[in-house]
Amino acid sequence: MQLVADSDAQTVLLVAPAGYGKTTLARQWLNGRSSAWWYSAGEASFDVAELALGLARALEPVCDGALDGIRQHLQLTPNPATDVEGIAARFRDLLEGSRPACGVIDDLHHLGQNSAASRPVAEVRESLARKILIASRTRPLWVTPRTSLYGATAVIDHSELAMTDIEIAQLLEASGKPVDAQAIERARGWPLLVSLSAGGSPTVNVGDFGHLDNDLAKFLSTEILGSIDPRS
């Protein structure tokens, strides 16, 4: 939380695999703000029209008429995928004079490598005056050394979101679980794994993963994430 608060960048990007607490951190950061918005991307967000409508719907609390404005524009556009700049320009017009507000775009990785779908997101980032927090499992193409060098975007990756060995040991001790130094090292600070183990999950124990290396992520995604569907 402090890393986000201390950053002077307008866009703060959280990049890490599932289970690193990105969504939880974003909710905590936005909690209590009187003027805020939230957009959660999904598989449909790969489609430019669906993305534009979703963003506009999320922006309604801080930009009256955003949804109607984008919907009307799309109705006049036979193929939104070929009118990306027009959609971006419409967002720019609608957001001009909008109420100052902080916002979150969650699960941006659903846009994949679709540069067209990224354009409306870029316009929203550039047009809004307040800080935007973006959570993604992958690093977006628009994040370049130049954007970081000039302070426009701050990137917080899994190494900064991971739990320290001391934090893991303290959590396990508090939950009455055994503390295995080798297993803690193999867990690599993954908050999801540690939290499930400390919480008494019958399927997870940090000590069970002392022999796993590259298979750890695959195991978690298929055996654990697939069954309980935790938020990132």
PDB file of C-alpha atoms in Angstrom:
ATOM      1  CA  MET A   1       0.000   0.000   0.000  1.00  0.00           C
ATOM      2  CA  GLN A   2       2.782   2.409   0.927  1.00  0.00           C
ATOM      3  CA  LEU A   3       4.539   1.795  -2.399  1.00  0.00           C
ATOM      4  CA  VAL A   4       1.433   2.995  -4.235  1.00  0.00           C
ATOM      5  CA  ALA A   5       0.873   5.956  -1.949  1.00  0.00           C
ATOM      6  CA  ASP A   6       4.487   7.108  -2.200  1.00  0.00           C
ATOM      7  CA  SER A   7       4.610   7.000  -5.999  1.00  0.00           C
ATOM      8  CA  ASP A   8       4.354  10.316  -7.844  1.00  0.00           C
ATOM      9  CA  ALA A   9       3.487   8.590 -11.130  1.00  0.00           C
ATOM     10  CA  GLN A  10       0.008   9.121 -12.539  1.00  0.00           C
ATOM     11  CA  THR A  11      -0.213   5.442 -13.484  1.00  0.00           C
ATOM     12  CA  VAL A  12       0.897   2.747 -11.047  1.00  0.00           C
ATOM     13  CA  LEU A  13       1.065  -0.744 -12.519  1.00  0.00           C
ATOM     14  CA  LEU A  14       0.936  -3.889 -10.381  1.00  0.00           C
ATOM     15  CA  VAL A  15       2.364  -6.802 -12.378  1.00  0.00           C
ATOM     16  CA  ALA A  16       2.395 -10.272 -10.843  1.00  0.00           C
ATOM     17  CA  PRO A  17       0.872 -13.755 -11.269  1.00  0.00           C
ATOM     18  CA  ALA A  18      -2.433 -14.670  -9.630  1.00  0.00           C
ATOM     19  CA  GLY A  19      -2.376 -14.785  -5.871  1.00  0.00           C
ATOM     20  CA  TYR A  20      -0.130 -11.800  -5.173  1.00  0.00           C
ATOM     21  CA  GLY A  21      -2.903  -9.663  -3.733  1.00  0.00           C
ATOM     22  CA  LYS A  22      -3.147  -7.150  -6.579  1.00  0.00           C
ATOM     23  CA  THR A  23      -6.931  -6.791  -6.416  1.00  0.00           C
ATOM     24  CA  THR A  24      -6.916  -6.667  -2.622  1.00  0.00           C
ATOM     25  CA  LEU A  25      -4.279  -3.936  -2.657  1.00  0.00           C
ATOM     26  CA  ALA A  26      -6.263  -1.959  -5.233  1.00  0.00           C
ATOM     27  CA  ARG A  27      -9.420  -2.171  -3.114  1.00  0.00           C
ATOM     28  CA  GLN A  28      -7.562  -1.013  -0.018  1.00  0.00           C
ATOM     29  CA  TRP A  29      -6.042   1.888  -1.918  1.00  0.00           C
ATOM     30  CA  LEU A  30      -9.409   3.006  -3.291  1.00  0.00           C
ATOM     31  CA  ASN A  31     -11.331   2.441  -0.056  1.00  0.00           C
ATOM     32  CA  GLY A  32     -12.759   5.600   1.470  1.00  0.00           C
ATOM     33  CA  ARG A  33     -12.213   7.837  -1.552  1.00  0.00           C
ATOM     34  CA  SER A  34     -15.282   9.927  -2.224  1.00  0.00           C
ATOM     35  CA  SER A  35     -14.741  10.102  -5.983  1.00  0.00           C
ATOM     36  CA  ALA A  36     -13.488   6.898  -7.580  1.00  0.00           C
ATOM     37  CA  TRP A  37     -14.133   4.385 -10.344  1.00  0.00           C
ATOM     38  CA  TRP A  38     -13.306   0.726 -11.003  1.00  0.00           C
ATOM     39  CA  TYR A  39     -13.168  -1.344 -14.170  1.00  0.00           C
ATOM     40  CA  SER A  40     -12.554  -5.097 -14.160  1.00  0.00           C
ATOM     41  CA  ALA A  41     -11.460  -6.447 -17.526  1.00  0.00           C
ATOM     42  CA  GLY A  42     -12.617  -9.873 -18.663  1.00  0.00           C
ATOM     43  CA  GLU A  43     -12.284 -12.125 -21.682  1.00  0.00           C
ATOM     44  CA  ALA A  44     -14.805  -9.965 -23.560  1.00  0.00           C
ATOM     45  CA  SER A  45     -12.523  -6.932 -23.081  1.00  0.00           C
ATOM     46  CA  PHE A  46     -10.375  -8.188 -25.952  1.00  0.00           C
ATOM     47  CA  ASP A  47     -13.186  -6.849 -28.150  1.00  0.00           C
ATOM     48  CA  VAL A  48     -12.845  -3.087 -28.628  1.00  0.00           C
ATOM     49  CA  ALA A  49     -16.581  -2.373 -28.429  1.00  0.00           C
ATOM     50  CA  GLU A  50     -17.071  -4.372 -25.236  1.00  0.00           C
ATOM     51  CA  LEU A  51     -14.019  -2.762 -23.693  1.00  0.00           C
ATOM     52  CA  ALA A  52     -15.233   0.734 -24.560  1.00  0.00           C
ATOM     53  CA  LEU A  53     -18.690   0.083 -23.103  1.00  0.00           C
ATOM     54  CA  GLY A  54     -17.221  -1.436 -19.959  1.00  0.00           C
ATOM     55  CA  LEU A  55     -14.871   1.480 -19.394  1.00  0.00           C
ATOM     56  CA  ALA A  56     -17.632   3.997 -20.036  1.00  0.00           C
ATOM     57  CA  ARG A  57     -19.946   2.231 -17.587  1.00  0.00           C
ATOM     58  CA  ALA A  58     -17.222   2.248 -14.936  1.00  0.00           C
ATOM     59  CA  LEU A  59     -16.542   5.961 -15.494  1.00  0.00           C
ATOM     60  CA  GLU A  60     -20.189   7.031 -15.044  1.00  0.00           C
ATOM     61  CA  PRO A  61     -19.727   7.957 -11.344  1.00  0.00           C
ATOM     62  CA  VAL A  62     -17.143  10.599 -12.284  1.00  0.00           C
ATOM     63  CA  CYS A  63     -18.230  11.442 -15.823  1.00  0.00           C
ATOM     64  CA  ASP A  64     -21.966  11.908 -16.373  1.00  0.00           C
ATOM     65  CA  GLY A  65     -23.115  10.664 -19.764  1.00  0.00           C
ATOM     66  CA  ALA A  66     -20.005   8.597 -20.490  1.00  0.00           C
ATOM     67  CA  LEU A  67     -21.958   5.411 -21.165  1.00  0.00           C
ATOM     68  CA  ASP A  68     -24.571   7.073 -23.391  1.00  0.00           C
ATOM     69  CA  GLY A  69     -21.863   8.945 -25.266  1.00  0.00           C
ATOM     70  CA  ILE A  70     -19.827   5.835 -26.057  1.00  0.00           C
ATOM     71  CA  ARG A  71     -22.918   3.765 -26.823  1.00  0.00           C
ATOM     72  CA  GLN A  72     -24.132   6.368 -29.338  1.00  0.00           C
ATOM     73  CA  HIS A  73     -20.693   6.501 -30.967  1.00  0.00           C
ATOM     74  CA  LEU A  74     -20.559   2.709 -31.316  1.00  0.00           C
ATOM     75  CA  GLN A  75     -24.033   2.635 -32.869  1.00  0.00           C
ATOM     76  CA  LEU A  76     -22.684   4.829 -35.667  1.00  0.00           C
ATOM     77  CA  THR A  77     -19.568   2.709 -36.114  1.00  0.00           C
ATOM     78  CA  PRO A  78     -19.988  -0.389 -38.327  1.00  0.00           C
ATOM     79  CA  ASN A  79     -16.666  -1.872 -37.234  1.00  0.00           C
ATOM     80  CA  PRO A  80     -15.322  -0.560 -33.889  1.00  0.00           C
ATOM     81  CA  ALA A  81     -12.032  -2.421 -34.395  1.00  0.00           C
ATOM     82  CA  THR A  82     -11.211  -0.081 -37.291  1.00  0.00           C
ATOM     83  CA  ASP A  83     -12.356   3.042 -35.430  1.00  0.00           C
ATOM     84  CA  VAL A  84     -10.066   2.844 -32.413  1.00  0.00           C
ATOM     85  CA  GLU A  85      -8.853   6.429 -32.773  1.00  0.00           C
ATOM     86  CA  GLY A  86     -12.434   7.651 -33.118  1.00  0.00           C
ATOM     87  CA  ILE A  87     -13.431   5.835 -29.930  1.00  0.00           C
ATOM     88  CA  ALA A  88     -10.382   7.206 -28.129  1.00  0.00           C
ATOM     89  CA  ALA A  89     -11.241  10.726 -29.286  1.00  0.00           C
ATOM     90  CA  ARG A  90     -14.800  10.289 -28.017  1.00  0.00           C
ATOM     91  CA  PHE A  91     -13.473   9.277 -24.611  1.00  0.00           C
ATOM     92  CA  ARG A  92     -11.225  12.331 -24.634  1.00  0.00           C
ATOM     93  CA  ASP A  93     -14.175  14.621 -25.350  1.00  0.00           C
ATOM     94  CA  LEU A  94     -16.358  12.991 -22.706  1.00  0.00           C
ATOM     95  CA  LEU A  95     -13.677  13.091 -20.021  1.00  0.00           C
ATOM     96  CA  GLU A  96     -12.868  16.752 -20.566  1.00  0.00           C
ATOM     97  CA  GLY A  97     -14.011  18.521 -17.443  1.00  0.00           C
ATOM     98  CA  SER A  98     -14.857  15.284 -15.608  1.00  0.00           C
ATOM     99  CA  ARG A  99     -14.696  15.248 -11.818  1.00  0.00           C
ATOM    100  CA  PRO A 100     -11.207  14.566 -10.394  1.00  0.00           C
ATOM    101  CA  ALA A 101     -11.130  10.924  -9.368  1.00  0.00           C
ATOM    102  CA  CYS A 102      -8.786   8.031  -8.724  1.00  0.00           C
ATOM    103  CA  GLY A 103      -9.472   4.801 -10.557  1.00  0.00           C
ATOM    104  CA  VAL A 104      -8.557   1.149 -10.917  1.00  0.00           C
ATOM    105  CA  ILE A 105      -8.342  -1.059 -13.983  1.00  0.00           C
ATOM    106  CA  ASP A 106      -8.159  -4.660 -12.807  1.00  0.00           C
ATOM    107  CA  ASP A 107      -7.086  -7.773 -14.760  1.00  0.00           C
ATOM    108  CA  LEU A 108      -5.700  -5.798 -17.704  1.00  0.00           C
ATOM    109  CA  HIS A 109      -3.971  -8.975 -18.959  1.00  0.00           C
ATOM    110  CA  HIS A 110      -7.278  -9.992 -20.566  1.00  0.00           C
ATOM    111  CA  LEU A 111      -6.505  -7.494 -23.334  1.00  0.00           C
ATOM    112  CA  GLY A 112      -3.549  -9.665 -24.315  1.00  0.00           C
ATOM    113  CA  GLN A 113      -1.518  -8.294 -27.213  1.00  0.00           C
ATOM    114  CA  ASN A 114      -4.509  -6.461 -28.715  1.00  0.00           C
ATOM    115  CA  SER A 115      -2.970  -3.029 -29.293  1.00  0.00           C
ATOM    116  CA  ALA A 116      -6.298  -1.739 -30.628  1.00  0.00           C
ATOM    117  CA  ALA A 117      -8.048  -2.542 -27.360  1.00  0.00           C
ATOM    118  CA  SER A 118      -5.259  -0.815 -25.455  1.00  0.00           C
ATOM    119  CA  ARG A 119      -5.880   2.531 -27.172  1.00  0.00           C
ATOM    120  CA  PRO A 120      -9.094   3.455 -25.272  1.00  0.00           C
ATOM    121  CA  VAL A 121      -7.328   2.488 -22.038  1.00  0.00           C
ATOM    122  CA  ALA A 122      -4.450   4.803 -22.932  1.00  0.00           C
ATOM    123  CA  GLU A 123      -6.857   7.666 -23.600  1.00  0.00           C
ATOM    124  CA  VAL A 124      -8.549   7.187 -20.247  1.00  0.00           C
ATOM    125  CA  ARG A 125      -5.148   7.141 -18.510  1.00  0.00           C
ATOM    126  CA  GLU A 126      -4.023  10.307 -20.266  1.00  0.00           C
ATOM    127  CA  SER A 127      -7.274  12.246 -19.937  1.00  0.00           C
ATOM    128  CA  LEU A 128      -7.932  11.767 -16.236  1.00  0.00           C
ATOM    129  CA  ALA A 129      -6.003  14.035 -13.870  1.00  0.00           C
ATOM    130  CA  ARG A 130      -5.809  11.741 -10.846  1.00  0.00           C
ATOM    131  CA  LYS A 131      -3.806   8.588 -10.195  1.00  0.00           C
ATOM    132  CA  ILE A 132      -4.817   5.312 -11.841  1.00  0.00           C
ATOM    133  CA  LEU A 133      -3.861   1.904 -10.464  1.00  0.00           C
ATOM    134  CA  ILE A 134      -3.680  -0.945 -12.988  1.00  0.00           C
ATOM    135  CA  ALA A 135      -3.395  -4.618 -12.052  1.00  0.00           C
ATOM    136  CA  SER A 136      -2.236  -7.198 -14.575  1.00  0.00           C
ATOM    137  CA  ARG A 137      -0.628 -10.628 -14.687  1.00  0.00           C
ATOM    138  CA  THR A 138       1.496  -9.553 -17.639  1.00  0.00           C
ATOM    139  CA  ARG A 139       3.387  -6.373 -18.478  1.00  0.00           C
ATOM    140  CA  PRO A 140       1.478  -4.264 -21.064  1.00  0.00           C
ATOM    141  CA  LEU A 141       3.239  -3.371 -24.304  1.00  0.00           C
ATOM    142  CA  TRP A 142       2.833   0.357 -23.664  1.00  0.00           C
ATOM    143  CA  VAL A 143       5.030   0.211 -20.569  1.00  0.00           C
ATOM    144  CA  THR A 144       8.441   1.188 -21.911  1.00  0.00           C
ATOM    145  CA  PRO A 145      11.700   2.427 -20.369  1.00  0.00           C
ATOM    146  CA  ARG A 146      10.713   5.898 -21.587  1.00  0.00           C
ATOM    147  CA  THR A 147       7.417   5.935 -19.656  1.00  0.00           C
ATOM    148  CA  SER A 148       9.219   4.844 -16.497  1.00  0.00           C
ATOM    149  CA  LEU A 149      12.161   7.219 -17.014  1.00  0.00           C
ATOM    150  CA  TYR A 150       9.895  10.252 -17.256  1.00  0.00           C
ATOM    151  CA  GLY A 151       7.879   9.167 -14.245  1.00  0.00           C
ATOM    152  CA  ALA A 152       4.614   8.663 -16.110  1.00  0.00           C
ATOM    153  CA  THR A 153       4.317   5.046 -15.007  1.00  0.00           C
ATOM    154  CA  ALA A 154       5.584   3.251 -11.913  1.00  0.00           C
ATOM    155  CA  VAL A 155       5.808  -0.545 -12.048  1.00  0.00           C
ATOM    156  CA  ILE A 156       5.486  -2.654  -8.899  1.00  0.00           C
ATOM    157  CA  ASP A 157       6.224  -6.292  -9.714  1.00  0.00           C
ATOM    158  CA  HIS A 158       5.951  -9.613  -7.896  1.00  0.00           C
ATOM    159  CA  SER A 159       9.273  -9.129  -6.113  1.00  0.00           C
ATOM    160  CA  GLU A 160       7.850  -6.103  -4.306  1.00  0.00           C
ATOM    161  CA  LEU A 161       4.449  -7.684  -3.680  1.00  0.00           C
ATOM    162  CA  ALA A 162       5.894 -10.949  -2.319  1.00  0.00           C
ATOM    163  CA  MET A 163       5.954 -11.660   1.394  1.00  0.00           C
ATOM    164  CA  THR A 164       9.335 -11.632   3.090  1.00  0.00           C
ATOM    165  CA  ASP A 165      10.666 -14.743   4.849  1.00  0.00           C
ATOM    166  CA  ILE A 166      10.105 -13.011   8.180  1.00  0.00           C
ATOM    167  CA  GLU A 167       6.486 -12.192   7.319  1.00  0.00           C
ATOM    168  CA  ILE A 168       5.866 -15.790   6.230  1.00  0.00           C
ATOM    169  CA  ALA A 169       7.407 -17.217   9.392  1.00  0.00           C
ATOM    170  CA  GLN A 170       5.381 -14.875  11.588  1.00  0.00           C
ATOM    171  CA  LEU A 171       2.135 -15.777   9.814  1.00  0.00           C
ATOM    172  CA  LEU A 172       2.796 -19.514  10.079  1.00  0.00           C
ATOM    173  CA  GLU A 173       3.770 -19.269  13.735  1.00  0.00           C
ATOM    174  CA  ALA A 174       0.629 -17.275  14.512  1.00  0.00           C
ATOM    175  CA  SER A 175      -1.496 -19.965  12.831  1.00  0.00           C
ATOM    176  CA  GLY A 176       0.273 -22.805  14.607  1.00  0.00           C
ATOM    177  CA  LYS A 177       1.778 -24.225  11.420  1.00  0.00           C
ATOM    178  CA  PRO A 178       5.347 -25.615  11.278  1.00  0.00           C
ATOM    179  CA  VAL A 179       8.014 -23.242   9.975  1.00  0.00           C
ATOM    180  CA  ASP A 180      10.293 -24.945   7.427  1.00  0.00           C
ATOM    181  CA  ALA A 181      13.053 -22.644   6.179  1.00  0.00           C
ATOM    182  CA  GLN A 182      13.608 -24.643   2.978  1.00  0.00           C
ATOM    183  CA  ALA A 183       9.899 -24.751   2.176  1.00  0.00           C
ATOM    184  CA  ILE A 184       9.591 -21.025   2.819  1.00  0.00           C
ATOM    185  CA  GLU A 185      12.381 -20.406   0.325  1.00  0.00           C
ATOM    186  CA  ARG A 186      10.643 -22.560  -2.291  1.00  0.00           C
ATOM    187  CA  ALA A 187       7.353 -20.711  -1.749  1.00  0.00           C
ATOM    188  CA  ARG A 188       9.099 -17.600  -3.084  1.00  0.00           C
ATOM    189  CA  GLY A 189       6.924 -15.266  -1.025  1.00  0.00           C
ATOM    190  CA  TRP A 190       3.756 -16.172  -2.918  1.00  0.00           C
ATOM    191  CA  PRO A 191       1.017 -14.678  -0.675  1.00  0.00           C
ATOM    192  CA  LEU A 192      -1.718 -17.025  -1.918  1.00  0.00           C
ATOM    193  CA  LEU A 193       0.206 -20.178  -1.072  1.00  0.00           C
ATOM    194  CA  VAL A 194       1.280 -18.886   2.322  1.00  0.00           C
ATOM    195  CA  SER A 195      -2.193 -17.584   3.226  1.00  0.00           C
ATOM    196  CA  LEU A 196      -3.908 -20.834   2.259  1.00  0.00           C
ATOM    197  CA  SER A 197      -1.412 -22.815   4.281  1.00  0.00           C
ATOM    198  CA  ALA A 198      -1.683 -20.547   7.309  1.00  0.00           C
ATOM    199  CA  GLY A 199      -5.460 -20.596   7.047  1.00  0.00           C
ATOM    200  CA  GLY A 200      -5.585 -24.339   7.549  1.00  0.00           C
ATOM    201  CA  SER A 201      -6.506 -25.334   4.006  1.00  0.00           C
ATOM    202  CA  PRO A 202      -6.692 -29.142   3.792  1.00  0.00           C
ATOM    203  CA  THR A 203      -5.105 -29.017   0.338  1.00  0.00           C
ATOM    204  CA  VAL A 204      -2.174 -26.690   0.975  1.00  0.00           C
ATOM    205  CA  ASN A 205       0.794 -26.643   3.319  1.00  0.00           C
ATOM    206  CA  VAL A 206       3.977 -24.711   2.696  1.00  0.00           C
ATOM    207  CA  GLY A 207       5.962 -27.709   3.913  1.00  0.00           C
ATOM    208  CA  ASP A 208       4.482 -29.857   1.139  1.00  0.00           C
ATOM    209  CA  PHE A 209       6.287 -27.858  -1.549  1.00  0.00           C
ATOM    210  CA  GLY A 210       9.883 -28.340  -0.473  1.00  0.00           C
ATOM    211  CA  HIS A 211      10.541 -30.570  -3.509  1.00  0.00           C
ATOM    212  CA  LEU A 212       8.801 -28.439  -6.129  1.00  0.00           C
ATOM    213  CA  ASP A 213      10.451 -25.917  -8.442  1.00  0.00           C
ATOM    214  CA  ASN A 214       8.951 -24.902 -11.787  1.00  0.00           C
ATOM    215  CA  ASP A 215       5.963 -27.172 -11.247  1.00  0.00           C
ATOM    216  CA  LEU A 216       4.751 -25.059  -8.340  1.00  0.00           C
ATOM    217  CA  ALA A 217       2.934 -22.507 -10.464  1.00  0.00           C
ATOM    218  CA  LYS A 218       1.280 -25.197 -12.580  1.00  0.00           C
ATOM    219  CA  PHE A 219       0.163 -27.112  -9.506  1.00  0.00           C
ATOM    220  CA  LEU A 220      -1.337 -24.021  -7.911  1.00  0.00           C
ATOM    221  CA  SER A 221      -3.195 -22.970 -11.033  1.00  0.00           C
ATOM    222  CA  THR A 222      -4.720 -26.395 -11.674  1.00  0.00           C
ATOM    223  CA  GLU A 223      -5.248 -27.830  -8.197  1.00  0.00           C
ATOM    224  CA  ILE A 224      -5.873 -24.742  -6.098  1.00  0.00           C
ATOM    225  CA  LEU A 225      -6.738 -21.684  -8.160  1.00  0.00           C
ATOM    226  CA  GLY A 226      -9.031 -23.746 -10.343  1.00  0.00           C
ATOM    227  CA  SER A 227     -10.987 -25.025  -7.374  1.00  0.00           C
ATOM    228  CA  ILE A 228     -11.385 -21.906  -5.220  1.00  0.00           C
ATOM    229  CA  ASP A 229     -11.108 -19.134  -7.813  1.00  0.00           C
ATOM    230  CA  PRO A 230      -9.396 -16.533  -5.576  1.00  0.00           C
ATOM    231  CA  ARG A 231      -9.116 -12.908  -6.621  1.00  0.00           C
ATOM    232  CA  SER A 232      -5.689 -11.806  -7.876  1.00  0.00           C
TER     233      SER A 232
END
